[in-house]
Amino acid sequence: KQVVEKCAKVIADYPKSRWIDDAVYLMGMALLKQGDDEKGIRTLRELRENFPESEYAPEALYRLSAALHETGEHVQALAGVDTFLADYPDHELRYRVLFLAGDAKRALADPEGAIAFYGRVADEDEGLHVGGQVGIEPVPGALGELLEMDRSFLGRVAGRGLPRLFRREGQDG
């Protein structure tokens, strides 16, 4: 709560400061952490709209999309994913965004769409190995639930490189 209050004070007292985008981003993140999703989402949207060139813009878009997904706004979350992938195609958060998209598709009862996003991670990053050292924070439960899907469906997907996700580093085949 103190973070939100201090950020609000910085924003009100120093609206022309070069640190204003920092304060807006921190405030949005603090609001989300406190469980005030509505205000947190609104604040991250304001950052994106008012400070599109901010160093926090990509992270804010990812966090905004994740918050939308968590609040059941899966279509809006996917719109954020599309924007992220178009605006920041090589950003380090790309794989987290792809996992988020997979989870949003799953939540929309689109398992094939989910597999497409999860498969993109496998297809694009040969170095990612779930079960070994993982270079990203996977969305909780995403792959575990994926494994519980119908075996025939997974069989159809096997040709897309998905099994690479389940190998340990250094393990062949």
PDB file of N, CA and C in Angstrom, residues 6-80:
ATOM      1  N   LYS A   6       3.230   6.203  -2.421  1.00  0.00           N
ATOM      2  CA  LYS A   6       4.443   6.939  -2.805  1.00  0.00           C
ATOM      3  C   LYS A   6       4.490   7.183  -4.306  1.00  0.00           C
ATOM      4  N   CYS A   7       4.090   6.198  -5.078  1.00  0.00           N
ATOM      5  CA  CYS A   7       4.069   6.378  -6.532  1.00  0.00           C
ATOM      6  C   CYS A   7       3.046   7.440  -6.926  1.00  0.00           C
ATOM      7  N   ALA A   8       1.886   7.408  -6.295  1.00  0.00           N
ATOM      8  CA  ALA A   8       0.855   8.408  -6.580  1.00  0.00           C
ATOM      9  C   ALA A   8       1.362   9.809  -6.252  1.00  0.00           C
ATOM     10  N   LYS A   9       2.119   9.933  -5.167  1.00  0.00           N
ATOM     11  CA  LYS A   9       2.683  11.230  -4.784  1.00  0.00           C
ATOM     12  C   LYS A   9       3.704  11.707  -5.813  1.00  0.00           C
ATOM     13  N   VAL A  10       4.563  10.803  -6.261  1.00  0.00           N
ATOM     14  CA  VAL A  10       5.554  11.156  -7.286  1.00  0.00           C
ATOM     15  C   VAL A  10       4.849  11.607  -8.562  1.00  0.00           C
ATOM     16  N   ILE A  11       3.830  10.870  -8.954  1.00  0.00           N
ATOM     17  CA  ILE A  11       3.089  11.195 -10.175  1.00  0.00           C
ATOM     18  C   ILE A  11       2.414  12.561 -10.049  1.00  0.00           C
ATOM     19  N   ALA A  12       1.816  12.830  -8.887  1.00  0.00           N
ATOM     20  CA  ALA A  12       1.121  14.103  -8.669  1.00  0.00           C
ATOM     21  C   ALA A  12       2.092  15.277  -8.522  1.00  0.00           C
ATOM     22  N   ASP A  13       3.176  15.071  -7.783  1.00  0.00           N
ATOM     23  CA  ASP A  13       4.099  16.163  -7.480  1.00  0.00           C
ATOM     24  C   ASP A  13       5.114  16.442  -8.588  1.00  0.00           C
ATOM     25  N   TYR A  14       5.439  15.424  -9.389  1.00  0.00           N
ATOM     26  CA  TYR A  14       6.484  15.573 -10.404  1.00  0.00           C
ATOM     27  C   TYR A  14       6.028  15.023 -11.763  1.00  0.00           C
ATOM     28  N   PRO A  15       4.949  15.576 -12.315  1.00  0.00           N
ATOM     29  CA  PRO A  15       4.395  15.010 -13.552  1.00  0.00           C
ATOM     30  C   PRO A  15       5.336  15.105 -14.758  1.00  0.00           C
ATOM     31  N   LYS A  16       6.337  15.952 -14.710  1.00  0.00           N
ATOM     32  CA  LYS A  16       7.268  16.108 -15.833  1.00  0.00           C
ATOM     33  C   LYS A  16       8.585  15.365 -15.601  1.00  0.00           C
ATOM     34  N   SER A  17       8.675  14.641 -14.490  1.00  0.00           N
ATOM     35  CA  SER A  17       9.903  13.931 -14.150  1.00  0.00           C
ATOM     36  C   SER A  17      10.220  12.854 -15.183  1.00  0.00           C
ATOM     37  N   ARG A  18      11.500  12.634 -15.393  1.00  0.00           N
ATOM     38  CA  ARG A  18      11.896  11.555 -16.309  1.00  0.00           C
ATOM     39  C   ARG A  18      11.644  10.186 -15.674  1.00  0.00           C
ATOM     40  N   TRP A  19      11.309  10.155 -14.402  1.00  0.00           N
ATOM     41  CA  TRP A  19      11.047   8.906 -13.684  1.00  0.00           C
ATOM     42  C   TRP A  19       9.558   8.591 -13.575  1.00  0.00           C
ATOM     43  N   ILE A  20       8.739   9.368 -14.237  1.00  0.00           N
ATOM     44  CA  ILE A  20       7.292   9.187 -14.086  1.00  0.00           C
ATOM     45  C   ILE A  20       6.837   7.814 -14.578  1.00  0.00           C
ATOM     46  N   ASP A  21       7.430   7.337 -15.667  1.00  0.00           N
ATOM     47  CA  ASP A  21       7.025   6.016 -16.161  1.00  0.00           C
ATOM     48  C   ASP A  21       7.409   4.925 -15.168  1.00  0.00           C
ATOM     49  N   ASP A  22       8.532   5.114 -14.466  1.00  0.00           N
ATOM     50  CA  ASP A  22       8.921   4.169 -13.416  1.00  0.00           C
ATOM     51  C   ASP A  22       7.836   4.108 -12.340  1.00  0.00           C
ATOM     52  N   ALA A  23       7.369   5.282 -11.923  1.00  0.00           N
ATOM     53  CA  ALA A  23       6.363   5.358 -10.866  1.00  0.00           C
ATOM     54  C   ALA A  23       5.044   4.730 -11.320  1.00  0.00           C
ATOM     55  N   VAL A  24       4.657   4.993 -12.562  1.00  0.00           N
ATOM     56  CA  VAL A  24       3.406   4.427 -13.075  1.00  0.00           C
ATOM     57  C   VAL A  24       3.506   2.901 -13.131  1.00  0.00           C
ATOM     58  N   TYR A  25       4.637   2.401 -13.639  1.00  0.00           N
ATOM     59  CA  TYR A  25       4.825   0.952 -13.722  1.00  0.00           C
ATOM     60  C   TYR A  25       4.800   0.315 -12.330  1.00  0.00           C
ATOM     61  N   LEU A  26       5.576   0.872 -11.395  1.00  0.00           N
ATOM     62  CA  LEU A  26       5.612   0.324 -10.032  1.00  0.00           C
ATOM     63  C   LEU A  26       4.239   0.369  -9.381  1.00  0.00           C
ATOM     64  N   MET A  27       3.512   1.429  -9.627  1.00  0.00           N
ATOM     65  CA  MET A  27       2.175   1.547  -9.055  1.00  0.00           C
ATOM     66  C   MET A  27       1.255   0.465  -9.622  1.00  0.00           C
ATOM     67  N   GLY A  28       1.300   0.267 -10.915  1.00  0.00           N
ATOM     68  CA  GLY A  28       0.470  -0.776 -11.532  1.00  0.00           C
ATOM     69  C   GLY A  28       0.799  -2.155 -10.995  1.00  0.00           C
ATOM     70  N   MET A  29       2.076  -2.451 -10.870  1.00  0.00           N
ATOM     71  CA  MET A  29       2.496  -3.753 -10.366  1.00  0.00           C
ATOM     72  C   MET A  29       2.090  -3.929  -8.901  1.00  0.00           C
ATOM     73  N   ALA A  30       2.231  -2.879  -8.113  1.00  0.00           N
ATOM     74  CA  ALA A  30       1.850  -2.951  -6.699  1.00  0.00           C
ATOM     75  C   ALA A  30       0.342  -3.165  -6.556  1.00  0.00           C
ATOM     76  N   LEU A  31      -0.432  -2.487  -7.382  1.00  0.00           N
ATOM     77  CA  LEU A  31      -1.886  -2.666  -7.337  1.00  0.00           C
ATOM     78  C   LEU A  31      -2.270  -4.101  -7.682  1.00  0.00           C
ATOM     79  N   LEU A  32      -1.627  -4.668  -8.687  1.00  0.00           N
ATOM     80  CA  LEU A  32      -1.907  -6.069  -9.039  1.00  0.00           C
ATOM     81  C   LEU A  32      -1.522  -6.997  -7.893  1.00  0.00           C
ATOM     82  N   LYS A  33      -0.372  -6.734  -7.297  1.00  0.00           N
ATOM     83  CA  LYS A  33       0.091  -7.588  -6.192  1.00  0.00           C
ATOM     84  C   LYS A  33      -0.857  -7.507  -4.997  1.00  0.00           C
ATOM     85  N   GLN A  34      -1.453  -6.340  -4.786  1.00  0.00           N
ATOM     86  CA  GLN A  34      -2.410  -6.156  -3.689  1.00  0.00           C
ATOM     87  C   GLN A  34      -3.769  -6.769  -4.004  1.00  0.00           C
ATOM     88  N   GLY A  35      -3.952  -7.208  -5.242  1.00  0.00           N
ATOM     89  CA  GLY A  35      -5.219  -7.807  -5.614  1.00  0.00           C
ATOM     90  C   GLY A  35      -6.225  -6.826  -6.193  1.00  0.00           C
ATOM     91  N   ASP A  36      -5.801  -5.597  -6.413  1.00  0.00           N
ATOM     92  CA  ASP A  36      -6.691  -4.602  -7.017  1.00  0.00           C
ATOM     93  C   ASP A  36      -6.488  -4.651  -8.529  1.00  0.00           C
ATOM     94  N   ASP A  37      -7.012  -5.721  -9.120  1.00  0.00           N
ATOM     95  CA  ASP A  37      -6.789  -5.978 -10.547  1.00  0.00           C
ATOM     96  C   ASP A  37      -7.316  -4.856 -11.431  1.00  0.00           C
ATOM     97  N   GLU A  38      -8.481  -4.340 -11.116  1.00  0.00           N
ATOM     98  CA  GLU A  38      -9.077  -3.298 -11.962  1.00  0.00           C
ATOM     99  C   GLU A  38      -8.167  -2.072 -12.063  1.00  0.00           C
ATOM    100  N   LYS A  39      -7.708  -1.577 -10.913  1.00  0.00           N
ATOM    101  CA  LYS A  39      -6.831  -0.398 -10.924  1.00  0.00           C
ATOM    102  C   LYS A  39      -5.452  -0.736 -11.497  1.00  0.00           C
ATOM    103  N   GLY A  40      -4.950  -1.927 -11.195  1.00  0.00           N
ATOM    104  CA  GLY A  40      -3.649  -2.328 -11.735  1.00  0.00           C
ATOM    105  C   GLY A  40      -3.678  -2.413 -13.248  1.00  0.00           C
ATOM    106  N   ILE A  41      -4.725  -3.013 -13.780  1.00  0.00           N
ATOM    107  CA  ILE A  41      -4.877  -3.115 -15.234  1.00  0.00           C
ATOM    108  C   ILE A  41      -4.994  -1.725 -15.847  1.00  0.00           C
ATOM    109  N   ARG A  42      -5.811  -0.880 -15.239  1.00  0.00           N
ATOM    110  CA  ARG A  42      -5.974   0.489 -15.746  1.00  0.00           C
ATOM    111  C   ARG A  42      -4.641   1.243 -15.730  1.00  0.00           C
ATOM    112  N   THR A  43      -3.861   1.072 -14.672  1.00  0.00           N
ATOM    113  CA  THR A  43      -2.586   1.781 -14.549  1.00  0.00           C
ATOM    114  C   THR A  43      -1.587   1.293 -15.591  1.00  0.00           C
ATOM    115  N   LEU A  44      -1.520  -0.015 -15.812  1.00  0.00           N
ATOM    116  CA  LEU A  44      -0.605  -0.528 -16.835  1.00  0.00           C
ATOM    117  C   LEU A  44      -1.041  -0.093 -18.234  1.00  0.00           C
ATOM    118  N   ARG A  45      -2.338   0.010 -18.457  1.00  0.00           N
ATOM    119  CA  ARG A  45      -2.821   0.536 -19.746  1.00  0.00           C
ATOM    120  C   ARG A  45      -2.394   1.992 -19.922  1.00  0.00           C
ATOM    121  N   GLU A  46      -2.482   2.766 -18.840  1.00  0.00           N
ATOM    122  CA  GLU A  46      -2.056   4.171 -18.901  1.00  0.00           C
ATOM    123  C   GLU A  46      -0.576   4.274 -19.245  1.00  0.00           C
ATOM    124  N   LEU A  47       0.225   3.396 -18.667  1.00  0.00           N
ATOM    125  CA  LEU A  47       1.659   3.404 -18.994  1.00  0.00           C
ATOM    126  C   LEU A  47       1.843   3.156 -20.484  1.00  0.00           C
ATOM    127  N   ARG A  48       1.161   2.146 -21.004  1.00  0.00           N
ATOM    128  CA  ARG A  48       1.285   1.801 -22.428  1.00  0.00           C
ATOM    129  C   ARG A  48       0.840   2.966 -23.319  1.00  0.00           C
ATOM    130  N   GLU A  49      -0.231   3.633 -22.931  1.00  0.00           N
ATOM    131  CA  GLU A  49      -0.770   4.725 -23.747  1.00  0.00           C
ATOM    132  C   GLU A  49       0.062   5.995 -23.641  1.00  0.00           C
ATOM    133  N   ASN A  50       0.477   6.334 -22.431  1.00  0.00           N
ATOM    134  CA  ASN A  50       1.169   7.609 -22.204  1.00  0.00           C
ATOM    135  C   ASN A  50       2.683   7.542 -22.353  1.00  0.00           C
ATOM    136  N   PHE A  51       3.244   6.349 -22.241  1.00  0.00           N
ATOM    137  CA  PHE A  51       4.695   6.197 -22.321  1.00  0.00           C
ATOM    138  C   PHE A  51       5.054   5.000 -23.203  1.00  0.00           C
ATOM    139  N   PRO A  52       4.645   5.024 -24.471  1.00  0.00           N
ATOM    140  CA  PRO A  52       4.883   3.858 -25.334  1.00  0.00           C
ATOM    141  C   PRO A  52       6.359   3.542 -25.558  1.00  0.00           C
ATOM    142  N   GLU A  53       7.224   4.512 -25.360  1.00  0.00           N
ATOM    143  CA  GLU A  53       8.662   4.295 -25.565  1.00  0.00           C
ATOM    144  C   GLU A  53       9.390   3.951 -24.260  1.00  0.00           C
ATOM    145  N   SER A  54       8.647   3.817 -23.167  1.00  0.00           N
ATOM    146  CA  SER A  54       9.251   3.505 -21.876  1.00  0.00           C
ATOM    147  C   SER A  54       9.979   2.172 -21.920  1.00  0.00           C
ATOM    148  N   GLU A  55      11.051   2.083 -21.168  1.00  0.00           N
ATOM    149  CA  GLU A  55      11.746   0.800 -21.046  1.00  0.00           C
ATOM    150  C   GLU A  55      10.848  -0.245 -20.382  1.00  0.00           C
ATOM    151  N   TYR A  56       9.799   0.207 -19.699  1.00  0.00           N
ATOM    152  CA  TYR A  56       8.875  -0.702 -19.022  1.00  0.00           C
ATOM    153  C   TYR A  56       7.704  -1.133 -19.908  1.00  0.00           C
ATOM    154  N   ALA A  57       7.592  -0.577 -21.098  1.00  0.00           N
ATOM    155  CA  ALA A  57       6.449  -0.874 -21.965  1.00  0.00           C
ATOM    156  C   ALA A  57       6.302  -2.367 -22.274  1.00  0.00           C
ATOM    157  N   PRO A  58       7.367  -3.071 -22.654  1.00  0.00           N
ATOM    158  CA  PRO A  58       7.181  -4.506 -22.931  1.00  0.00           C
ATOM    159  C   PRO A  58       6.746  -5.303 -21.703  1.00  0.00           C
ATOM    160  N   GLU A  59       7.404  -5.064 -20.579  1.00  0.00           N
ATOM    161  CA  GLU A  59       7.048  -5.773 -19.342  1.00  0.00           C
ATOM    162  C   GLU A  59       5.626  -5.421 -18.918  1.00  0.00           C
ATOM    163  N   ALA A  60       5.261  -4.147 -19.068  1.00  0.00           N
ATOM    164  CA  ALA A  60       3.906  -3.720 -18.709  1.00  0.00           C
ATOM    165  C   ALA A  60       2.870  -4.421 -19.577  1.00  0.00           C
ATOM    166  N   LEU A  61       3.159  -4.565 -20.870  1.00  0.00           N
ATOM    167  CA  LEU A  61       2.220  -5.241 -21.760  1.00  0.00           C
ATOM    168  C   LEU A  61       2.091  -6.713 -21.392  1.00  0.00           C
ATOM    169  N   TYR A  62       3.202  -7.353 -21.079  1.00  0.00           N
ATOM    170  CA  TYR A  62       3.148  -8.755 -20.638  1.00  0.00           C
ATOM    171  C   TYR A  62       2.336  -8.880 -19.351  1.00  0.00           C
ATOM    172  N   ARG A  63       2.642  -8.042 -18.352  1.00  0.00           N
ATOM    173  CA  ARG A  63       1.932  -8.103 -17.065  1.00  0.00           C
ATOM    174  C   ARG A  63       0.457  -7.749 -17.227  1.00  0.00           C
ATOM    175  N   LEU A  64       0.162  -6.798 -18.100  1.00  0.00           N
ATOM    176  CA  LEU A  64      -1.225  -6.432 -18.384  1.00  0.00           C
ATOM    177  C   LEU A  64      -1.958  -7.621 -18.998  1.00  0.00           C
ATOM    178  N   SER A  65      -1.353  -8.260 -19.972  1.00  0.00           N
ATOM    179  CA  SER A  65      -1.973  -9.418 -20.620  1.00  0.00           C
ATOM    180  C   SER A  65      -2.179 -10.556 -19.624  1.00  0.00           C
ATOM    181  N   ALA A  66      -1.191 -10.791 -18.762  1.00  0.00           N
ATOM    182  CA  ALA A  66      -1.315 -11.839 -17.746  1.00  0.00           C
ATOM    183  C   ALA A  66      -2.445 -11.517 -16.772  1.00  0.00           C
ATOM    184  N   ALA A  67      -2.558 -10.255 -16.365  1.00  0.00           N
ATOM    185  CA  ALA A  67      -3.627  -9.858 -15.445  1.00  0.00           C
ATOM    186  C   ALA A  67      -4.992 -10.019 -16.108  1.00  0.00           C
ATOM    187  N   LEU A  68      -5.088  -9.668 -17.368  1.00  0.00           N
ATOM    188  CA  LEU A  68      -6.347  -9.850 -18.090  1.00  0.00           C
ATOM    189  C   LEU A  68      -6.720 -11.331 -18.143  1.00  0.00           C
ATOM    190  N   HIS A  69      -5.737 -12.164 -18.425  1.00  0.00           N
ATOM    191  CA  HIS A  69      -5.981 -13.613 -18.450  1.00  0.00           C
ATOM    192  C   HIS A  69      -6.451 -14.096 -17.074  1.00  0.00           C
ATOM    193  N   GLU A  70      -5.784 -13.663 -16.032  1.00  0.00           N
ATOM    194  CA  GLU A  70      -6.132 -14.092 -14.674  1.00  0.00           C
ATOM    195  C   GLU A  70      -7.525 -13.637 -14.259  1.00  0.00           C
ATOM    196  N   THR A  71      -7.992 -12.542 -14.828  1.00  0.00           N
ATOM    197  CA  THR A  71      -9.328 -12.047 -14.479  1.00  0.00           C
ATOM    198  C   THR A  71     -10.393 -12.557 -15.454  1.00  0.00           C
ATOM    199  N   GLY A  72     -10.019 -13.496 -16.321  1.00  0.00           N
ATOM    200  CA  GLY A  72     -10.985 -14.109 -17.222  1.00  0.00           C
ATOM    201  C   GLY A  72     -11.180 -13.394 -18.544  1.00  0.00           C
ATOM    202  N   GLU A  73     -10.413 -12.357 -18.780  1.00  0.00           N
ATOM    203  CA  GLU A  73     -10.509 -11.597 -20.036  1.00  0.00           C
ATOM    204  C   GLU A  73      -9.515 -12.180 -21.048  1.00  0.00           C
ATOM    205  N   HIS A  74      -9.761 -13.430 -21.430  1.00  0.00           N
ATOM    206  CA  HIS A  74      -8.797 -14.167 -22.260  1.00  0.00           C
ATOM    207  C   HIS A  74      -8.650 -13.587 -23.662  1.00  0.00           C
ATOM    208  N   VAL A  75      -9.722 -13.107 -24.242  1.00  0.00           N
ATOM    209  CA  VAL A  75      -9.649 -12.528 -25.590  1.00  0.00           C
ATOM    210  C   VAL A  75      -8.798 -11.256 -25.556  1.00  0.00           C
ATOM    211  N   GLN A  76      -9.003 -10.418 -24.539  1.00  0.00           N
ATOM    212  CA  GLN A  76      -8.184  -9.210 -24.400  1.00  0.00           C
ATOM    213  C   GLN A  76      -6.722  -9.575 -24.131  1.00  0.00           C
ATOM    214  N   ALA A  77      -6.510 -10.617 -23.347  1.00  0.00           N
ATOM    215  CA  ALA A  77      -5.140 -11.070 -23.084  1.00  0.00           C
ATOM    216  C   ALA A  77      -4.467 -11.479 -24.390  1.00  0.00           C
ATOM    217  N   LEU A  78      -5.191 -12.193 -25.238  1.00  0.00           N
ATOM    218  CA  LEU A  78      -4.634 -12.615 -26.525  1.00  0.00           C
ATOM    219  C   LEU A  78      -4.364 -11.426 -27.442  1.00  0.00           C
ATOM    220  N   ALA A  79      -5.180 -10.390 -27.352  1.00  0.00           N
ATOM    221  CA  ALA A  79      -4.913  -9.169 -28.122  1.00  0.00           C
ATOM    222  C   ALA A  79      -3.593  -8.546 -27.657  1.00  0.00           C
ATOM    223  N   GLY A  80      -3.361  -8.564 -26.345  1.00  0.00           N
ATOM    224  CA  GLY A  80      -2.095  -8.077 -25.815  1.00  0.00           C
ATOM    225  C   GLY A  80      -0.919  -8.916 -26.284  1.00  0.00           C
TER     226      GLY A  80
END
